GROMACS .gro file of C-alpha atoms in nm:
model
  338
    1MET     CA    1  -0.020  -0.005  -0.014
    2GLU     CA    2   0.157   0.354  -0.129
    3LYS     CA    3   0.112   0.553   0.177
    4TYR     CA    4   0.369   0.855   0.135
    5VAL     CA    5   0.427   0.984  -0.190
    6ILE     CA    6   0.793   1.164  -0.232
    7ALA     CA    7   0.917   1.378  -0.493
    8LEU     CA    8   1.288   1.324  -0.587
    9ASP     CA    9   1.531   1.616  -0.746
   10ALA     CA   10   1.653   1.342  -0.950
   11MET     CA   11   1.894   1.611  -1.145
   12GLY     CA   12   2.027   1.816  -0.794
   13GLY     CA   13   2.334   1.718  -0.683
   14ASP     CA   14   2.696   1.626  -0.789
   15HIS     CA   15   2.613   1.240  -0.849
   16ALA     CA   16   2.227   1.324  -1.032
   17PRO     CA   17   2.057   1.157  -1.182
   18ASP     CA   18   2.261   0.811  -1.110
   19ALA     CA   19   2.274   0.855  -0.718
   20MET     CA   20   1.925   0.945  -0.728
   21VAL     CA   21   1.767   0.706  -0.878
   22GLN     CA   22   1.965   0.435  -0.690
   23GLY     CA   23   1.888   0.586  -0.361
   24ALA     CA   24   1.539   0.627  -0.441
   25ILE     CA   25   1.522   0.229  -0.554
   26GLY     CA   26   1.723   0.155  -0.198
   27ALA     CA   27   1.431   0.320  -0.035
   28LEU     CA   28   1.142   0.155  -0.213
   29ARG     CA   29   1.313  -0.165  -0.128
   30GLN     CA   30   1.309  -0.082   0.244
   31PHE     CA   31   0.978   0.091   0.282
   32GLU     CA   32   0.706  -0.081   0.074
   33ASP     CA   33   0.487   0.216   0.172
   34VAL     CA   34   0.645   0.459  -0.040
   35ARG     CA   35   0.614   0.608  -0.354
   36ILE     CA   36   0.884   0.826  -0.554
   37GLU     CA   37   0.775   1.064  -0.800
   38LEU     CA   38   1.137   1.141  -1.000
   39ALA     CA   39   1.184   1.494  -1.113
   40GLY     CA   40   1.377   1.505  -1.468
   41PRO     CA   41   1.425   1.444  -1.786
   42GLU     CA   42   1.153   1.165  -1.901
   43ASP     CA   43   1.386   0.955  -2.108
   44ARG     CA   44   1.694   0.964  -1.938
   45LEU     CA   45   1.495   0.879  -1.640
   46LYS     CA   46   1.316   0.587  -1.773
   47ALA     CA   47   1.654   0.420  -1.900
   48LEU     CA   48   1.803   0.445  -1.526
   49VAL     CA   49   1.470   0.306  -1.353
   50ALA     CA   50   1.470  -0.003  -1.610
   51SER     CA   51   1.644  -0.197  -1.386
   52ALA     CA   52   1.401  -0.138  -1.089
   53GLY     CA   53   1.277  -0.479  -1.068
   54GLU     CA   54   0.976  -0.504  -0.822
   55VAL     CA   55   1.006  -0.158  -0.690
   56ARG     CA   56   0.910   0.004  -1.071
   57SER     CA   57   0.569   0.008  -1.062
   58ARG     CA   58   0.616   0.273  -0.717
   59ILE     CA   59   0.821   0.486  -0.927
   60GLY     CA   60   0.692   0.783  -1.097
   61ILE     CA   61   0.840   1.052  -1.354
   62ILE     CA   62   0.772   1.429  -1.377
   63PRO     CA   63   0.902   1.536  -1.638
   64ALA     CA   64   1.140   1.866  -1.605
   65ASP     CA   65   1.368   1.934  -1.884
   66GLU     CA   66   1.558   2.199  -1.689
   67VAL     CA   67   1.819   2.223  -1.419
   68ILE     CA   68   1.907   2.481  -1.150
   69GLY     CA   69   2.296   2.466  -1.118
   70MET     CA   70   2.501   2.565  -0.841
   71ASP     CA   71   2.596   2.923  -1.027
   72ASP     CA   72   2.253   3.050  -1.088
   73SER     CA   73   2.084   3.322  -0.880
   74PRO     CA   74   1.868   3.091  -0.632
   75MET     CA   75   1.552   3.327  -0.619
   76LEU     CA   76   1.572   3.417  -0.996
   77ALA     CA   77   1.598   3.057  -1.138
   78VAL     CA   78   1.313   2.956  -0.888
   79ARG     CA   79   1.100   3.232  -1.090
   80LYS     CA   80   1.239   3.176  -1.439
   81LYS     CA   81   1.317   2.793  -1.473
   82ILE     CA   82   0.963   2.661  -1.362
   83ARG     CA   83   1.036   2.322  -1.578
   84SER     CA   84   1.345   2.266  -1.346
   85SER     CA   85   1.370   1.942  -1.142
   86MET     CA   86   1.380   2.119  -0.842
   87VAL     CA   87   1.051   2.342  -0.867
   88GLN     CA   88   0.851   2.051  -1.015
   89ALA     CA   89   0.890   1.846  -0.741
   90MET     CA   90   0.823   2.101  -0.507
   91LEU     CA   91   0.512   2.178  -0.713
   92ALA     CA   92   0.418   1.866  -0.695
   93VAL     CA   93   0.393   1.896  -0.305
   94ARG     CA   94   0.185   2.241  -0.325
   95GLU     CA   95  -0.031   2.030  -0.552
   96GLY     CA   96  -0.086   1.766  -0.303
   97ARG     CA   97   0.062   1.491  -0.581
   98ALA     CA   98   0.352   1.444  -0.272
   99GLY     CA   99   0.371   1.492   0.056
  100ALA     CA  100   0.746   1.555   0.062
  101MET     CA  101   1.036   1.647  -0.144
  102VAL     CA  102   1.381   1.586  -0.142
  103SER     CA  103   1.687   1.740  -0.302
  104ALA     CA  104   2.074   1.758  -0.342
  105GLY     CA  105   2.095   2.027  -0.551
  106SER     CA  106   2.181   2.433  -0.463
  107THR     CA  107   2.082   2.517  -0.097
  108GLY     CA  108   1.992   2.866  -0.180
  109ALA     CA  109   1.755   2.766  -0.435
  110LEU     CA  110   1.581   2.502  -0.261
  111LEU     CA  111   1.527   2.793   0.029
  112ALA     CA  112   1.384   2.991  -0.217
  113CYS     CA  113   1.172   2.739  -0.374
  114GLY     CA  114   1.036   2.638  -0.057
  115MET     CA  115   0.951   3.021   0.038
  116LEU     CA  116   0.817   3.083  -0.291
  117ARG     CA  117   0.646   2.757  -0.418
  118LEU     CA  118   0.534   2.627  -0.090
  119GLY     CA  119   0.512   2.943   0.165
  120ARG     CA  120   0.515   2.939   0.512
  121ILE     CA  121   0.310   2.782   0.766
  122PRO     CA  122   0.107   3.052   0.922
  123GLY     CA  123   0.266   3.208   1.217
  124ILE     CA  124   0.627   3.085   1.128
  125GLU     CA  125   0.824   3.395   1.043
  126ARG     CA  126   1.112   3.220   0.892
  127PRO     CA  127   1.211   2.894   0.743
  128ALA     CA  128   1.508   2.757   0.861
  129LEU     CA  129   1.757   2.476   0.757
  130ALA     CA  130   1.839   2.252   1.057
  131PRO     CA  131   2.102   1.963   0.978
  132VAL     CA  132   2.111   1.667   1.243
  133LEU     CA  133   2.517   1.606   1.349
  134PRO     CA  134   2.679   1.358   1.577
  135GLY     CA  135   2.742   1.422   1.911
  136VAL     CA  136   2.901   1.268   2.220
  137LYS     CA  137   2.572   1.175   2.408
  138GLY     CA  138   2.405   1.136   2.060
  139PRO     CA  139   2.246   1.326   1.754
  140TRP     CA  140   2.174   1.690   1.799
  141MET     CA  141   2.020   1.927   1.602
  142LEU     CA  142   2.177   2.301   1.496
  143ILE     CA  143   1.906   2.526   1.386
  144ASP     CA  144   1.951   2.741   1.188
  145CYS     CA  145   2.273   2.662   0.998
  146GLY     CA  146   2.281   2.945   0.717
  147ALA     CA  147   1.907   3.074   0.606
  148ASN     CA  148   1.888   3.346   0.831
  149VAL     CA  149   2.147   3.533   0.905
  150ASP     CA  150   1.973   3.868   1.066
  151CYS     CA  151   1.714   3.740   1.337
  152GLN     CA  152   1.456   3.900   1.576
  153PRO     CA  153   1.402   3.742   1.875
  154LYS     CA  154   1.068   3.545   1.802
  155TYR     CA  155   1.230   3.414   1.505
  156LEU     CA  156   1.486   3.193   1.693
  157VAL     CA  157   1.181   3.110   1.972
  158GLN     CA  158   0.985   2.970   1.636
  159PHE     CA  159   1.325   2.790   1.549
  160GLY     CA  160   1.323   2.607   1.922
  161LEU     CA  161   0.979   2.484   1.891
  162MET     CA  162   1.060   2.328   1.476
  163GLY     CA  163   1.388   2.164   1.622
  164SER     CA  164   1.167   2.034   1.946
  165VAL     CA  165   0.934   1.894   1.701
  166TYR     CA  166   1.160   1.765   1.468
  167MET     CA  167   1.352   1.558   1.730
  168LYS     CA  168   1.063   1.411   1.917
  169SER     CA  169   0.888   1.328   1.567
  170VAL     CA  170   1.177   1.213   1.372
  171MET     CA  171   1.471   1.119   1.573
  172GLY     CA  172   1.270   0.986   1.919
  173VAL     CA  173   1.394   1.199   2.159
  174ALA     CA  174   1.124   1.207   2.429
  175ASP     CA  175   1.165   1.521   2.601
  176PRO     CA  176   1.394   1.744   2.361
  177ARG     CA  177   1.612   1.996   2.551
  178VAL     CA  178   1.656   2.316   2.388
  179GLY     CA  179   1.947   2.554   2.433
  180LEU     CA  180   2.034   2.896   2.307
  181VAL     CA  181   2.383   2.947   2.174
  182ASN     CA  182   2.532   3.208   2.372
  183ILE     CA  183   2.854   3.314   2.514
  184GLY     CA  184   2.811   3.194   2.852
  185THR     CA  185   2.534   3.037   3.076
  186GLU     CA  186   2.476   3.292   3.310
  187VAL     CA  187   2.133   3.471   3.217
  188GLU     CA  188   2.272   3.821   3.176
  189LYS     CA  189   2.540   3.690   2.934
  190GLY     CA  190   2.503   3.775   2.541
  191ASN     CA  191   2.413   4.062   2.330
  192ARG     CA  192   2.079   4.218   2.284
  193LEU     CA  193   1.961   3.942   2.061
  194ALA     CA  194   2.033   3.668   2.289
  195LYS     CA  195   1.912   3.845   2.608
  196GLU     CA  196   1.547   3.907   2.453
  197THR     CA  197   1.564   3.581   2.322
  198TYR     CA  198   1.634   3.423   2.629
  199GLU     CA  199   1.332   3.560   2.799
  200LYS     CA  200   1.097   3.500   2.559
  201MET     CA  201   1.230   3.139   2.547
  202ARG     CA  202   1.204   3.105   2.930
  203ALA     CA  203   0.844   3.266   2.875
  204GLN     CA  204   0.707   2.981   2.639
  205THR     CA  205   0.539   2.676   2.699
  206SER     CA  206   0.533   2.477   2.360
  207TYR     CA  207   0.875   2.303   2.421
  208ARG     CA  208   1.132   2.251   2.744
  209PHE     CA  209   1.390   2.535   2.712
  210CYS     CA  210   1.712   2.449   2.892
  211GLY     CA  211   1.871   2.748   2.923
  212ASN     CA  212   2.220   2.917   2.725
  213CYS     CA  213   2.444   2.706   2.553
  214GLU     CA  214   2.822   2.787   2.515
  215ALA     CA  215   3.006   2.656   2.213
  216ARG     CA  216   3.225   2.425   2.366
  217GLU     CA  217   2.893   2.252   2.495
  218ILE     CA  218   2.742   2.216   2.139
  219PRO     CA  219   2.897   1.861   2.046
  220SER     CA  220   2.879   1.740   2.374
  221GLY     CA  221   2.472   1.635   2.336
  222ASP     CA  222   2.392   1.821   2.641
  223PHE     CA  223   2.129   1.977   2.409
  224ASP     CA  224   1.927   1.759   2.178
  225VAL     CA  225   1.828   2.158   1.992
  226VAL     CA  226   2.067   2.408   1.947
  227VAL     CA  227   1.918   2.724   1.856
  228THR     CA  228   2.109   3.044   1.684
  229ASP     CA  229   2.086   3.281   1.400
  230GLY     CA  230   2.178   3.190   1.052
  231PHE     CA  231   2.506   3.385   1.061
  232ASP     CA  232   2.635   3.229   1.377
  233GLY     CA  233   2.503   2.882   1.296
  234ASN     CA  234   2.689   2.870   0.980
  235ILE     CA  235   2.986   2.942   1.128
  236ILE     CA  236   2.950   2.655   1.384
  237LEU     CA  237   2.820   2.435   1.095
  238LYS     CA  238   3.126   2.517   0.893
  239TYR     CA  239   3.419   2.510   1.187
  240THR     CA  240   3.267   2.180   1.311
  241GLU     CA  241   3.313   2.046   0.949
  242GLY     CA  242   3.666   2.178   0.909
  243LEU     CA  243   3.760   2.070   1.224
  244ALA     CA  244   3.651   1.713   1.222
  245GLY     CA  245   3.831   1.689   0.904
  246ALA     CA  246   4.146   1.847   1.061
  247MET     CA  247   4.140   1.619   1.357
  248MET     CA  248   4.085   1.300   1.089
  249SER     CA  249   4.414   1.402   0.928
  250MET     CA  250   4.612   1.502   1.202
  251LEU     CA  251   4.514   1.139   1.359
  252LYS     CA  252   4.592   0.985   1.054
  253GLU     CA  253   4.935   1.134   1.008
  254SER     CA  254   5.027   1.046   1.340
  255LEU     CA  255   4.903   0.697   1.338
  256MET     CA  256   5.142   0.623   1.021
  257ALA     CA  257   5.435   0.810   1.178
  258SER     CA  258   5.615   0.468   1.296
  259ALA     CA  259   5.601   0.093   1.319
  260GLY     CA  260   5.499   0.104   1.619
  261THR     CA  261   5.181   0.344   1.577
  262LYS     CA  262   5.109   0.180   1.251
  263LEU     CA  263   5.087  -0.174   1.486
  264GLY     CA  264   4.863   0.011   1.725
  265ALA     CA  265   4.619   0.172   1.444
  266LEU     CA  266   4.591  -0.187   1.311
  267LEU     CA  267   4.509  -0.316   1.627
  268CYS     CA  268   4.285  -0.015   1.699
  269LYS     CA  269   4.123  -0.049   1.318
  270PRO     CA  270   3.745  -0.205   1.453
  271GLY     CA  271   3.714   0.134   1.708
  272PHE     CA  272   3.818   0.357   1.399
  273ARG     CA  273   3.585   0.202   1.186
  274ASP     CA  274   3.284   0.243   1.421
  275PHE     CA  275   3.427   0.605   1.502
  276LYS     CA  276   3.379   0.648   1.133
  277LYS     CA  277   3.053   0.529   1.126
  278LYS     CA  278   2.923   0.771   1.421
  279MET     CA  279   3.081   1.073   1.206
  280ASP     CA  280   2.906   0.997   0.882
  281TYR     CA  281   2.664   1.210   0.753
  282ASN     CA  282   2.489   0.960   0.523
  283ALA     CA  283   2.339   0.847   0.804
  284TYR     CA  284   2.122   1.124   0.857
  285GLY     CA  285   2.047   1.167   0.502
  286GLY     CA  286   2.033   1.548   0.522
  287ALA     CA  287   1.920   1.858   0.661
  288PRO     CA  288   1.515   1.930   0.711
  289LEU     CA  289   1.378   2.268   0.588
  290LEU     CA  290   1.135   2.367   0.882
  291GLY     CA  291   0.874   2.620   0.867
  292VAL     CA  292   0.750   2.555   0.530
  293GLU     CA  293   0.387   2.421   0.397
  294GLY     CA  294   0.533   2.063   0.355
  295ALA     CA  295   0.815   1.785   0.414
  296VAL     CA  296   1.108   1.944   0.245
  297VAL     CA  297   1.458   1.742   0.294
  298LYS     CA  298   1.812   1.922   0.207
  299ALA     CA  299   2.084   1.619   0.097
  300HIS     CA  300   2.436   1.680   0.105
  301GLY     CA  301   2.550   1.792  -0.270
  302SER     CA  302   2.810   1.506  -0.251
  303SER     CA  303   2.535   1.268  -0.147
  304GLY     CA  304   2.563   0.898  -0.319
  305GLY     CA  305   2.288   0.650  -0.339
  306GLU     CA  306   2.335   0.521   0.079
  307ALA     CA  307   2.288   0.943   0.151
  308VAL     CA  308   1.998   0.991  -0.076
  309GLN     CA  309   1.830   0.668   0.064
  310ASN     CA  310   1.847   0.777   0.401
  311ALA     CA  311   1.710   1.133   0.312
  312ILE     CA  312   1.412   0.961   0.171
  313ARG     CA  313   1.350   0.744   0.479
  314GLN     CA  314   1.420   1.097   0.670
  315ALA     CA  315   1.148   1.255   0.433
  316ARG     CA  316   0.907   0.946   0.508
  317THR     CA  317   0.963   0.968   0.916
  318MET     CA  318   0.886   1.319   0.851
  319LEU     CA  319   0.545   1.259   0.699
  320GLU     CA  320   0.489   0.967   0.949
  321GLY     CA  321   0.564   1.206   1.239
  322ARG     CA  322   0.326   1.465   1.131
  323VAL     CA  323   0.605   1.750   1.171
  324VAL     CA  324   0.411   1.998   0.956
  325GLU     CA  325   0.108   1.969   1.174
  326LYS     CA  326   0.244   1.947   1.535
  327ILE     CA  327   0.474   2.238   1.453
  328ARG     CA  328   0.141   2.444   1.370
  329GLU     CA  329  -0.004   2.278   1.701
  330GLY     CA  330   0.274   2.422   1.909
  331LEU     CA  331   0.261   2.758   1.810
  332SER     CA  332  -0.041   2.821   2.058
  333GLY     CA  333   0.231   2.794   2.316
  334LEU     CA  334   0.487   3.089   2.183
  335GLY     CA  335   0.245   3.330   2.292
  336GLY     CA  336   0.160   3.664   2.144
  337GLU     CA  337   0.421   3.775   1.894
  338ASN     CA  338   0.635   3.525   2.038
   0.00000   0.00000   0.00000
């Protein structure tokens, strides 16, 4: 029974459309209640899905002969390239032909497309892009990571709600702990935005606010949702990615320095493999775009088939967990103008 229909931007990403189709077929074999609509050039996609076997009947094709490139102006491309795979996949959600949409294409274009083609949930001032990242005590969400570089307190209060709903409905966290990024844990610390946001977060009743979160606390996992404006969030995200890469390179160099360290590395290989698995973004699939009228997942641009499959799983779980509906329901507890 096809319960969840997911539109996939088959031409978005570095390895499109092959990785997109591979991921779609994998997801269909994993979930019998999913149907996938591939948006892209019809003839090319038909050739790729010919080998889908028993799941071919649950694959549809949305004809789209244009592609939004990484160098395109996001808003202009979304307005002009109506026949692009990204826009057509998004329109499938708006028109009710699909419940969710997944893309590994341009982040800026996806944000613009979500705003322009789907629109915001009434009461949500700004949609936010929110990746889930690995932490010492478990995965945590960073919201926002770059969609809104200039924020007002009410935006951040709403980010807390959206992040809490997602972590509870999709990641299975019973009572998500929400923290506000600041330069100290004390109430009086921070700039005007942080202080005003703190008071509003403390007053709301829709989610569990646990206070300020210093940067060094972020990867610990003591907070399930880490709230910040998109400017600081993007810095946190990029620095985290860079630091992880640098540490892995330094560790590898040290382990290969001598015969003794090479032997030690060999003995520790199972542990390193487990560590690498915990740090692999493929396991999480992508970053949800929260606050728009539909379930939207932004997969990493370099996603292969496995990551695409997990992004589709993520979109399915968003539909199953009724994330959009629960965000609407939670708005009443934010109070007034938030």
